[in-house]
PDB file of C-alpha atoms in Angstrom:
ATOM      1  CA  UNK A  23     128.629  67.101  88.069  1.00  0.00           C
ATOM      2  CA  UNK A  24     131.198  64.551  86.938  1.00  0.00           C
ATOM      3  CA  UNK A  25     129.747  60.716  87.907  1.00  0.00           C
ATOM      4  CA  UNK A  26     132.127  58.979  89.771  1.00  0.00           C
ATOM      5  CA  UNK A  27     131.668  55.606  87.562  1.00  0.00           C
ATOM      6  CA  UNK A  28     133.300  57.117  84.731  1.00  0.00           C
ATOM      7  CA  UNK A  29     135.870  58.207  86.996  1.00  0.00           C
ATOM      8  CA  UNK A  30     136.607  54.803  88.055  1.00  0.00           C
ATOM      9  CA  UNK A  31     136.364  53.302  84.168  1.00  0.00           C
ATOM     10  CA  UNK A  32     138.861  55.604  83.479  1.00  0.00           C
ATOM     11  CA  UNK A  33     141.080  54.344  86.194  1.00  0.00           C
ATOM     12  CA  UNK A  34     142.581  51.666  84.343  1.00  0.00           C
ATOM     13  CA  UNK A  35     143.862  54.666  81.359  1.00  0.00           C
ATOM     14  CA  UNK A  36     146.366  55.813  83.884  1.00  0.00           C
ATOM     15  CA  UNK A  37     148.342  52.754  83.501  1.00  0.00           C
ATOM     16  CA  UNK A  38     147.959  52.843  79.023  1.00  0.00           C
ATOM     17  CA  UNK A  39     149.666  54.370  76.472  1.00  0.00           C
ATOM     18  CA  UNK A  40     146.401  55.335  74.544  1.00  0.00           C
ATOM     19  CA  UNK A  41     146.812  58.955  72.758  1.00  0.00           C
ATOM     20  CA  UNK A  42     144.075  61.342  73.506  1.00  0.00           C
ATOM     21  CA  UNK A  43     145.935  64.615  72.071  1.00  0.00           C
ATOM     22  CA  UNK A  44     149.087  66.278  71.788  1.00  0.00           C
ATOM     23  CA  UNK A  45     148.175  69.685  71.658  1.00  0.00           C
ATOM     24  CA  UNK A  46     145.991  72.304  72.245  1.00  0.00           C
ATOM     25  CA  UNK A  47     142.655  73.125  70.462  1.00  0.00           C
ATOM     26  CA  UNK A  48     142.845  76.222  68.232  1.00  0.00           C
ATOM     27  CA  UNK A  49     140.867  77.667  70.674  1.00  0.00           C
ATOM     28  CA  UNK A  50     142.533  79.021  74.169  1.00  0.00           C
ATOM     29  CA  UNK A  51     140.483  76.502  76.014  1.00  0.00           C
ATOM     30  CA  UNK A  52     142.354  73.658  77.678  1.00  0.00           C
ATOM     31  CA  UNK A  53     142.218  70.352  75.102  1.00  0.00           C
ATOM     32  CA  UNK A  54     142.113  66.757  76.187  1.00  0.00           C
ATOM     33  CA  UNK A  55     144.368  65.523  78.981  1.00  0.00           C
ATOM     34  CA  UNK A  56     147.745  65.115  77.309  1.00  0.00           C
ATOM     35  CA  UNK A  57     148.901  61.955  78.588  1.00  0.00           C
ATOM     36  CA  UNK A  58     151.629  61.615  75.981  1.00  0.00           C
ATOM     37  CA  UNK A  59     153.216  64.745  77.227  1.00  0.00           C
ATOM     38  CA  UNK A  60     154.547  67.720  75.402  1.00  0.00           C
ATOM     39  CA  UNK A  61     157.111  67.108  72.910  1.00  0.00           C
ATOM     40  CA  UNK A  62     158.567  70.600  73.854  1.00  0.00           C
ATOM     41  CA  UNK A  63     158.017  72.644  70.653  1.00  0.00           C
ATOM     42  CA  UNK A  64     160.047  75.709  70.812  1.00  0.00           C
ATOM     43  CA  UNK A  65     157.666  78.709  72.637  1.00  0.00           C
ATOM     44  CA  UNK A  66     157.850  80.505  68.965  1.00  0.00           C
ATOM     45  CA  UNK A  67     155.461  77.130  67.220  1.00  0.00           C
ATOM     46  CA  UNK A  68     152.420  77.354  67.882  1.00  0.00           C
ATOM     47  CA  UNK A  69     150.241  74.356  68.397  1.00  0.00           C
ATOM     48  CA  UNK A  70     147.376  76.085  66.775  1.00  0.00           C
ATOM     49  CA  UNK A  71     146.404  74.728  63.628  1.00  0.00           C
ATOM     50  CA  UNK A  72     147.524  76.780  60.407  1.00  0.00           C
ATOM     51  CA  UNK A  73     145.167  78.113  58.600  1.00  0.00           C
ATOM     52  CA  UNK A  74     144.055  76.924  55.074  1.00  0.00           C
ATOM     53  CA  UNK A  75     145.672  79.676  53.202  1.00  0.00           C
ATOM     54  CA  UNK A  76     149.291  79.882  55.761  1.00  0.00           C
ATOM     55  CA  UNK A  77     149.288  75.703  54.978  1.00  0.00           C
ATOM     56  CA  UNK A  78     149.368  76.609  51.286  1.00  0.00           C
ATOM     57  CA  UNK A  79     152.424  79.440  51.727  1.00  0.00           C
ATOM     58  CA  UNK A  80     154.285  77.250  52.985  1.00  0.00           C
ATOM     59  CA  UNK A  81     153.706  74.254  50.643  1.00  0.00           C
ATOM     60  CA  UNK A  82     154.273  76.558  47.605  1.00  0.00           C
ATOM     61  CA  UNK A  83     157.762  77.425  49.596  1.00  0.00           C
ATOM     62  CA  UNK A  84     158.639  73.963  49.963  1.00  0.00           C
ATOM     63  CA  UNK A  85     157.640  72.841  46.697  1.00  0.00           C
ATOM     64  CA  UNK A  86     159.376  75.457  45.131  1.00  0.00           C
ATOM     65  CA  UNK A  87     162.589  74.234  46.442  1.00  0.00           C
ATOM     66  CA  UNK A  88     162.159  71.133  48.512  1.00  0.00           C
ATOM     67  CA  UNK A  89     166.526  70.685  49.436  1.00  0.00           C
ATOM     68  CA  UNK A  90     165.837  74.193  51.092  1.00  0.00           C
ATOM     69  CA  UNK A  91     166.124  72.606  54.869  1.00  0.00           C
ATOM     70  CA  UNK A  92     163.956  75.882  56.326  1.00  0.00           C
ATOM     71  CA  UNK A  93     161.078  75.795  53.930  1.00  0.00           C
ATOM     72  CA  UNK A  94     161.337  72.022  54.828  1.00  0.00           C
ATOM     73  CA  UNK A  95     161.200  72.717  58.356  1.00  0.00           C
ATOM     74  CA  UNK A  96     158.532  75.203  58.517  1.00  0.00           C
ATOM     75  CA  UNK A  97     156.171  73.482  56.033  1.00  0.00           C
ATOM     76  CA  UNK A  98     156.533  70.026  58.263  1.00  0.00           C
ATOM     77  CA  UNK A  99     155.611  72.261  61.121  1.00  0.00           C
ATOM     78  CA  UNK A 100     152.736  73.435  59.648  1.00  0.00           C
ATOM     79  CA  UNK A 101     151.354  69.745  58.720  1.00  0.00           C
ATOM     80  CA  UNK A 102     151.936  68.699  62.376  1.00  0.00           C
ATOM     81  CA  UNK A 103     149.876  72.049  63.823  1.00  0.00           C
ATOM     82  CA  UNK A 104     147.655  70.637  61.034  1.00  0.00           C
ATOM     83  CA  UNK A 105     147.045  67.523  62.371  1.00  0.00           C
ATOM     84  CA  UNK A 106     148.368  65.809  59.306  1.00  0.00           C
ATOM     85  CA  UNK A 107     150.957  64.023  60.628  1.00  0.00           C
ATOM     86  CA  UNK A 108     151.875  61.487  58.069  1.00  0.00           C
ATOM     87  CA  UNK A 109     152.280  64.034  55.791  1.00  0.00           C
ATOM     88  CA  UNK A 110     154.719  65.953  58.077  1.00  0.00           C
ATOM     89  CA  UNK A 111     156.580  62.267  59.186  1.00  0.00           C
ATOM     90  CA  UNK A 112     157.078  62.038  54.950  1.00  0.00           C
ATOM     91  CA  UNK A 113     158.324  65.851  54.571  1.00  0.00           C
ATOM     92  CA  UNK A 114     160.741  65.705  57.342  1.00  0.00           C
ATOM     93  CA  UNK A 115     162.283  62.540  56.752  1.00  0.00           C
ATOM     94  CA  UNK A 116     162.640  63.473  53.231  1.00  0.00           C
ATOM     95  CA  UNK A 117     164.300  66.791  54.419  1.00  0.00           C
ATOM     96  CA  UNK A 118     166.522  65.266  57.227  1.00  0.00           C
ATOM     97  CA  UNK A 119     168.285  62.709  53.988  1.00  0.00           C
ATOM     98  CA  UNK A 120     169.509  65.768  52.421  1.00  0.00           C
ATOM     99  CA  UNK A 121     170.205  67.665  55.570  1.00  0.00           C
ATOM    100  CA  UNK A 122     171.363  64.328  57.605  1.00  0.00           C
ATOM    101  CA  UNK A 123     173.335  66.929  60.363  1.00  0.00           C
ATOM    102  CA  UNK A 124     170.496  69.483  60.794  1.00  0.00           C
ATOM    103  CA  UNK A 125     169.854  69.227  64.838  1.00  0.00           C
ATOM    104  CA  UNK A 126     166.352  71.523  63.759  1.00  0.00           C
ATOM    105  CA  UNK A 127     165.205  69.227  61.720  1.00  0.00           C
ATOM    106  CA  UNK A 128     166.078  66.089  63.344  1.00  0.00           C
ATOM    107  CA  UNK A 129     164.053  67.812  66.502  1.00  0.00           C
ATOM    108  CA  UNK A 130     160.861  68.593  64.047  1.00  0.00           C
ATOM    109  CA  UNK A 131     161.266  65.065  62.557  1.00  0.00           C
ATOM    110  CA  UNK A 132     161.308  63.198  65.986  1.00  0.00           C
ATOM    111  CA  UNK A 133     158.415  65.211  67.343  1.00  0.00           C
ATOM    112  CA  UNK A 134     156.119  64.441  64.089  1.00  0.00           C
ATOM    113  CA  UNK A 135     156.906  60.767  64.553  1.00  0.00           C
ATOM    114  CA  UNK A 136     156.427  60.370  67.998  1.00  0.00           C
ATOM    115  CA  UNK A 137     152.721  62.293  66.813  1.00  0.00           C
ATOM    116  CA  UNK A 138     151.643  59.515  64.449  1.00  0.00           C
ATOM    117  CA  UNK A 139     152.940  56.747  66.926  1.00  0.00           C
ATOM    118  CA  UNK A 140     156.210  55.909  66.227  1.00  0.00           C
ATOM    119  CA  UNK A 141     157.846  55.991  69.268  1.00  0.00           C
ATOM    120  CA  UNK A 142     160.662  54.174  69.089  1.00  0.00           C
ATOM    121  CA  UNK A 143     161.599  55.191  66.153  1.00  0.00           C
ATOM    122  CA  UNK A 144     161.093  58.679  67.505  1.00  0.00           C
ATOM    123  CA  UNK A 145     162.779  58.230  70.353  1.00  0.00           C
ATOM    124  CA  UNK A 146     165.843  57.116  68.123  1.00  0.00           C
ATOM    125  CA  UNK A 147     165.965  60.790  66.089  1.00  0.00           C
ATOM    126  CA  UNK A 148     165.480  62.920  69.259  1.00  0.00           C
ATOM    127  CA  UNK A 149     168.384  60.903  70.228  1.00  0.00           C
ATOM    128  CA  UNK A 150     170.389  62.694  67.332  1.00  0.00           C
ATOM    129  CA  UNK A 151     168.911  66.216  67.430  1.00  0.00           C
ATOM    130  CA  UNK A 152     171.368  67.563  70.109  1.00  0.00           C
ATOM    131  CA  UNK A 153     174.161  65.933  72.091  1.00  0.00           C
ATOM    132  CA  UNK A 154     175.561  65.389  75.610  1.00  0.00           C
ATOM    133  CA  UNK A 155     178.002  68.883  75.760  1.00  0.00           C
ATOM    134  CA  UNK A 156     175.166  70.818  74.074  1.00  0.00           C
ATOM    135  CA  UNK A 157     171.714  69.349  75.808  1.00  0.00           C
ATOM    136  CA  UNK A 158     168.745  71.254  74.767  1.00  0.00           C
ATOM    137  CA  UNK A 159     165.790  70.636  77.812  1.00  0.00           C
ATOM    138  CA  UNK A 160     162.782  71.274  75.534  1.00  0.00           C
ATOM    139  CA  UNK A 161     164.079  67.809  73.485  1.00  0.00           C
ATOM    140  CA  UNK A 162     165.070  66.059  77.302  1.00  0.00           C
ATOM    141  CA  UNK A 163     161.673  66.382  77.925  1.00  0.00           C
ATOM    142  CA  UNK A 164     160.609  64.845  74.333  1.00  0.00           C
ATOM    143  CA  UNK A 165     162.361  62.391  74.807  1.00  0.00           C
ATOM    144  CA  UNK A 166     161.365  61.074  78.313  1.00  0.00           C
ATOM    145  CA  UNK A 167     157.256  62.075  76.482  1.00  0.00           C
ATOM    146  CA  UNK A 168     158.299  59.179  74.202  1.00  0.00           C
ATOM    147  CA  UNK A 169     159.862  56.857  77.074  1.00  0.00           C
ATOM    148  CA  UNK A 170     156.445  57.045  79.093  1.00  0.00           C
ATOM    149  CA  UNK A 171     154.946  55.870  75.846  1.00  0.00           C
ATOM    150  CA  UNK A 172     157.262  53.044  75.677  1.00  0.00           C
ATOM    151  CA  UNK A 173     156.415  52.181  79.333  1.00  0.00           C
ATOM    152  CA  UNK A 174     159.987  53.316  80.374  1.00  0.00           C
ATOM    153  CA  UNK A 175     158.937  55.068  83.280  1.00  0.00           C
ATOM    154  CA  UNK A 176     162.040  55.446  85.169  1.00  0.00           C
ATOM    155  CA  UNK A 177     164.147  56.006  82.229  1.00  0.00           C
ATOM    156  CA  UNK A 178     161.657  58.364  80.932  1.00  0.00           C
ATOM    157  CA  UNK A 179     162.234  60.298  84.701  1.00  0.00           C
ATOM    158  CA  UNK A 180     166.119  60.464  84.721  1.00  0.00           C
ATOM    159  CA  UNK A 181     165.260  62.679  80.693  1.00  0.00           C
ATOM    160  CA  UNK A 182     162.778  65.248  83.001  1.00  0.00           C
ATOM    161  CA  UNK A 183     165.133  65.262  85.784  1.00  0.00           C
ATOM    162  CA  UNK A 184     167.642  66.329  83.330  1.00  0.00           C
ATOM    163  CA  UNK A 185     165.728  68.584  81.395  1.00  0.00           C
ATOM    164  CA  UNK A 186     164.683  70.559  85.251  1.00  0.00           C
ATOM    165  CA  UNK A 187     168.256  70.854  85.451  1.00  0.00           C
ATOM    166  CA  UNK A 188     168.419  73.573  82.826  1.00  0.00           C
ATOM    167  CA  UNK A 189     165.205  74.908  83.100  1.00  0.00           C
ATOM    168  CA  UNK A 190     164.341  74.681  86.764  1.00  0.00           C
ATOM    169  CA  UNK A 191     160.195  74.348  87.320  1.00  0.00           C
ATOM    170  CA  UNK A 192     159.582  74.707  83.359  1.00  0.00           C
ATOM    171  CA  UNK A 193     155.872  73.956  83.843  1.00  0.00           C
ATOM    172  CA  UNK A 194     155.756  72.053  80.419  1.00  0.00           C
ATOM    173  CA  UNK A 195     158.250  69.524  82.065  1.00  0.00           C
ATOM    174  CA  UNK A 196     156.643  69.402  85.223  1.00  0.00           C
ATOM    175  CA  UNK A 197     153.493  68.634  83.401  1.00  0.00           C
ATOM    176  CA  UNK A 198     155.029  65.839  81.756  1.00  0.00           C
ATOM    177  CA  UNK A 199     156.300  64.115  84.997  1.00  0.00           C
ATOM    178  CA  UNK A 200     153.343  64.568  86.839  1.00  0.00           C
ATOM    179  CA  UNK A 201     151.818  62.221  83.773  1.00  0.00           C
ATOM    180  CA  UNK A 202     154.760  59.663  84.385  1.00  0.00           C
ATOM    181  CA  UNK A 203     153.586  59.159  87.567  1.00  0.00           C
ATOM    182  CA  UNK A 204     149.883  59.161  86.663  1.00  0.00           C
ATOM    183  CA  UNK A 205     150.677  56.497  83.945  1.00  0.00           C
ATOM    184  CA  UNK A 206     152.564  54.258  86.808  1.00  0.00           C
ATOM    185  CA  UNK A 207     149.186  54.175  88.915  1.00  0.00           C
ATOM    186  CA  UNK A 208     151.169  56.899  91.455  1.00  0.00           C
ATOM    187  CA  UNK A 209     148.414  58.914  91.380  1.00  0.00           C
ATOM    188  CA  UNK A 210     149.254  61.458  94.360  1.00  0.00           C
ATOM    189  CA  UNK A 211     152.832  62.225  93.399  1.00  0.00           C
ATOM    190  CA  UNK A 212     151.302  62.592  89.676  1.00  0.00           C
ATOM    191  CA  UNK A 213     149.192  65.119  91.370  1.00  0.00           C
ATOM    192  CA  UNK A 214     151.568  66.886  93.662  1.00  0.00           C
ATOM    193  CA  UNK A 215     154.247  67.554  90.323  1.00  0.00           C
ATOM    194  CA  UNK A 216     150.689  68.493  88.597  1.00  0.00           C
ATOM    195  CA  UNK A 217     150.187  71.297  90.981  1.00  0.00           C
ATOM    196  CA  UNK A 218     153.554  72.622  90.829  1.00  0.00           C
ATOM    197  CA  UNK A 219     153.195  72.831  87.047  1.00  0.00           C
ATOM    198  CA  UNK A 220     149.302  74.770  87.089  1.00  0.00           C
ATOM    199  CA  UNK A 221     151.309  77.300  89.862  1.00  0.00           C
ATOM    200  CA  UNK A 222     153.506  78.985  87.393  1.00  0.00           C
ATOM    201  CA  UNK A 223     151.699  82.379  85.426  1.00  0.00           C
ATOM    202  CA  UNK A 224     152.658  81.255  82.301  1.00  0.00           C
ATOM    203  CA  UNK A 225     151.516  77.538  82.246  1.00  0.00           C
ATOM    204  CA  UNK A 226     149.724  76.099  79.129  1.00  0.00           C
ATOM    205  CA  UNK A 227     145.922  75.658  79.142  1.00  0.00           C
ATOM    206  CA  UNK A 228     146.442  72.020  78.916  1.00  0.00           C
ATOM    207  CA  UNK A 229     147.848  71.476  82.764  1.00  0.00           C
ATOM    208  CA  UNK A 230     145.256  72.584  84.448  1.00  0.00           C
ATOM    209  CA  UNK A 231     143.184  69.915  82.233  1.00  0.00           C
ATOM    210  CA  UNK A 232     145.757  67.379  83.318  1.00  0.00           C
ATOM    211  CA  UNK A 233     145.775  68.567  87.036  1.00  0.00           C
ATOM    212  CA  UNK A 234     142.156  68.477  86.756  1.00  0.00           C
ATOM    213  CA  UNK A 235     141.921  64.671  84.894  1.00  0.00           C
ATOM    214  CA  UNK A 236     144.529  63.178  88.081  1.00  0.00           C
ATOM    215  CA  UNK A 237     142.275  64.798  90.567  1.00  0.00           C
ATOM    216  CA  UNK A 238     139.186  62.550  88.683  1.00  0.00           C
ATOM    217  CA  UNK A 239     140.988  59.782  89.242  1.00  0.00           C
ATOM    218  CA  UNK A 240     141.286  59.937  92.873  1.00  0.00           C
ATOM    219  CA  UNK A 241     137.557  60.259  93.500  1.00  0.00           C
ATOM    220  CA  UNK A 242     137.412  64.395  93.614  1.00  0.00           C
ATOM    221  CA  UNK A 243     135.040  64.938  90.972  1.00  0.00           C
ATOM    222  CA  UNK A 244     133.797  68.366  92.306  1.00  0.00           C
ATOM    223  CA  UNK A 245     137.176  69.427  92.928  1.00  0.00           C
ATOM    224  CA  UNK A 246     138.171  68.597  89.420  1.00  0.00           C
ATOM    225  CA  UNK A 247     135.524  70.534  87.831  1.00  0.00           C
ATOM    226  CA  UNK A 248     136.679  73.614  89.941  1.00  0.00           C
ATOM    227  CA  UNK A 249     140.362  73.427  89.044  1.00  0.00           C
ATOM    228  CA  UNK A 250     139.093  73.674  84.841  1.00  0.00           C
ATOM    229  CA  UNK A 251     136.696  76.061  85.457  1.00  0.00           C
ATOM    230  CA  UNK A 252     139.027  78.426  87.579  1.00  0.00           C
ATOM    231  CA  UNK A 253     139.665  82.261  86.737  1.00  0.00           C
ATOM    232  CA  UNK A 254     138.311  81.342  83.300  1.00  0.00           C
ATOM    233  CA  UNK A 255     135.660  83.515  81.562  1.00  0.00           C
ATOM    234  CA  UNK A 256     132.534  81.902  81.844  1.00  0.00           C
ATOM    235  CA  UNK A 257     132.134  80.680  78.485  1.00  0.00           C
ATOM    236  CA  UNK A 258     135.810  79.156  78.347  1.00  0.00           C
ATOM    237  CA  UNK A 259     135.385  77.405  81.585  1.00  0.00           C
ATOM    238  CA  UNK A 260     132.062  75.851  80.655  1.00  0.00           C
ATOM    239  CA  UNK A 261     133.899  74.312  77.131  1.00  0.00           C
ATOM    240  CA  UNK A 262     137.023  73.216  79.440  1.00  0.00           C
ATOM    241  CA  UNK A 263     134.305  71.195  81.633  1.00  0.00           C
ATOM    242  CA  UNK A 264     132.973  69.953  78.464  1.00  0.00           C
ATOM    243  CA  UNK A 265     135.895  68.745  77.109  1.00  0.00           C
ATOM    244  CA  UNK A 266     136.784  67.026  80.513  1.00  0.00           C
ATOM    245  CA  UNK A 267     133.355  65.580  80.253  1.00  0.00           C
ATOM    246  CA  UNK A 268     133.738  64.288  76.715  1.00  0.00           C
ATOM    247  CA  UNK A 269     137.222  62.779  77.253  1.00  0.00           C
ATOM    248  CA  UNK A 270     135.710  61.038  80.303  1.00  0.00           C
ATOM    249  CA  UNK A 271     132.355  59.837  78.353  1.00  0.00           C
ATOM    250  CA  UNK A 272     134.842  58.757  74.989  1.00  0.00           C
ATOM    251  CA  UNK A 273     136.766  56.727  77.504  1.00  0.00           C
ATOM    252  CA  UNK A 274     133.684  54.992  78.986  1.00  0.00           C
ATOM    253  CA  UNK A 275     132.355  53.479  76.200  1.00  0.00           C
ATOM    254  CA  UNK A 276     135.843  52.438  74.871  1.00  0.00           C
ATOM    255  CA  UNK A 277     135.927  50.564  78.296  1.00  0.00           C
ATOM    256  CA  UNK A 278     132.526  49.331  77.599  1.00  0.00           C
ATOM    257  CA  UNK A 279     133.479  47.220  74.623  1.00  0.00           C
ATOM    258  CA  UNK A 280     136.289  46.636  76.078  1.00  0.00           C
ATOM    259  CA  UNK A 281     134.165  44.569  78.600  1.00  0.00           C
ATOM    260  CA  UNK A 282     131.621  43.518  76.386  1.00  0.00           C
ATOM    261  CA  UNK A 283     134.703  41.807  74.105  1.00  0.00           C
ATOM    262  CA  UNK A 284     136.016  39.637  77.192  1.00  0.00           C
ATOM    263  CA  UNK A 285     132.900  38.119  77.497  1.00  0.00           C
ATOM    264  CA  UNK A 286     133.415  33.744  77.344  1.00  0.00           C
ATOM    265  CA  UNK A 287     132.157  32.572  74.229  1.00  0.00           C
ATOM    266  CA  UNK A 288     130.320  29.809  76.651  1.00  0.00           C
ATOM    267  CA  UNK A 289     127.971  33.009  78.131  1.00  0.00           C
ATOM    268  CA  UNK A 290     126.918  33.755  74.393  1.00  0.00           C
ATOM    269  CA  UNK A 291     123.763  33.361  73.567  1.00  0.00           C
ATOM    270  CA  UNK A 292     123.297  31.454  69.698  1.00  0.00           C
ATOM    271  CA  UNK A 293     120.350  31.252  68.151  1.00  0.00           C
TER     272      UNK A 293
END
């Protein structure tokens, strides 16, 4: 069972910015809550991480001829799935000089920045990857991703309510509002858009997580080990309960120094 004091410690992360994860694990099991959203890859990437020897056929590619925008493209996309993103922030940008009107790779290059944390900056790119008469929703909903993480909240909302415009209940969308709302301490409407994402058959592992982390929040700590260990084989839903367990035990000791550090230097003890 979940204790309800980490619950509560972890109260306080619905109203941060902090980056947990961005993706999936390798794995089919459900990763850490993604409270930075999805950055709406395209359904063909795959957040998996590339393998040692596909990472090295498609730096050969690039480095054969790096003003060739795909091998570019797919070689940044591989660092990213990676998890080296500085490498993939230095690839693209390189790749999006030469190629300045590529929408593709101004879309790859905005989602690897917003990745290592540069959100503005990000936000700025995405901007440039696809334009009012030709609105793609998958970079909408990047875009409002990178908003939340700017503490835009309402701004980031008008980007989703766009984006469900042109792909009505696209669960990766949903997701991502429901996570506005849980980062602007409304915790039952982040819930209610939550379970209208985890309703659709082909949601991504990584809602239920976030359905399940919301639910936490709110006190339901039985209910929110259910909701991570539904229909899942038994060995999957005993890692998804560990992962919700290690997120929640990561964040309690952050909070713990967090505490211990705002302690008045009069209370100190010197010796």
């Amino acid at each position: 069972m979940l204790q309800p004091h980490r619950f509560a410690r972890l109260r306080a992360f619905a109203a941060s910015s902090a980056i947990l994860a961005l993706g999936l694990c390798g794995c089919q099991t459900a990763g850490s809550p993604d409270i930075t959203g999805s950055l709406g890859d395209k359904p063909e990437v795959s957040r998996a991480a590339a393998s040692p020897q596909q990472l090295e056929v498609y730096r050969d590619r690039f480095r054969a001829n790096p003003k060739d925008a795909n091998a570019a493209l797919e070689y940044g996309k591989a660092l990213r799935a990676s998890g080296q993103r500085s490498q993939a922030v230095a690839v693209l940008e390189q790749a999006t000089i030469a190629h300045p009107g590529n929408k593709a790779l101004l879309a790859a290059y905005g989602r690897a920045l917003a990745d290592n944390g540069n959100f503005q900056q990000a936000y700025d790119v995405l901007t440039r990857a696809h334009s009012p008469d030709d609105p793609d929703w998958r970079i909408l909903s990047a875009q409002g991703a990178v908003l939340d993480q700017l503490g835009r909240y309402e701004e980031a909302r008008q980007y989703y309510a766009s984006a469900l415009k042109i792909a009505p209940d696209e669960p990766s969308v949903l997701s991502n509002l429901g996570l506005s709302y849980a980062l602007s301490k409304d915790l039952p409407k982040a819930e209610e858009t939550l379970r209208r994402a985890n309703s659709r058959a082909d949601v991504n592992p990584r809602v239920r997580l976030n359905l399940a982390w919301v639910v936490g929040l709110q006190g339901r700590y039985a209910e929110a080990e259910s909701i991570v260990k539904a229909d899942r084989p038994a060995e999957e839903a005993a890692e998804n309960v560990a992962q919700l367990r290690r997120v929640l035990s990561r964040k309690e000791k952050e909070n713990a120094r967090a505490e211990a550090g705002k302690t008045p230097a009069t209370t100190r003890r010197s010796d």
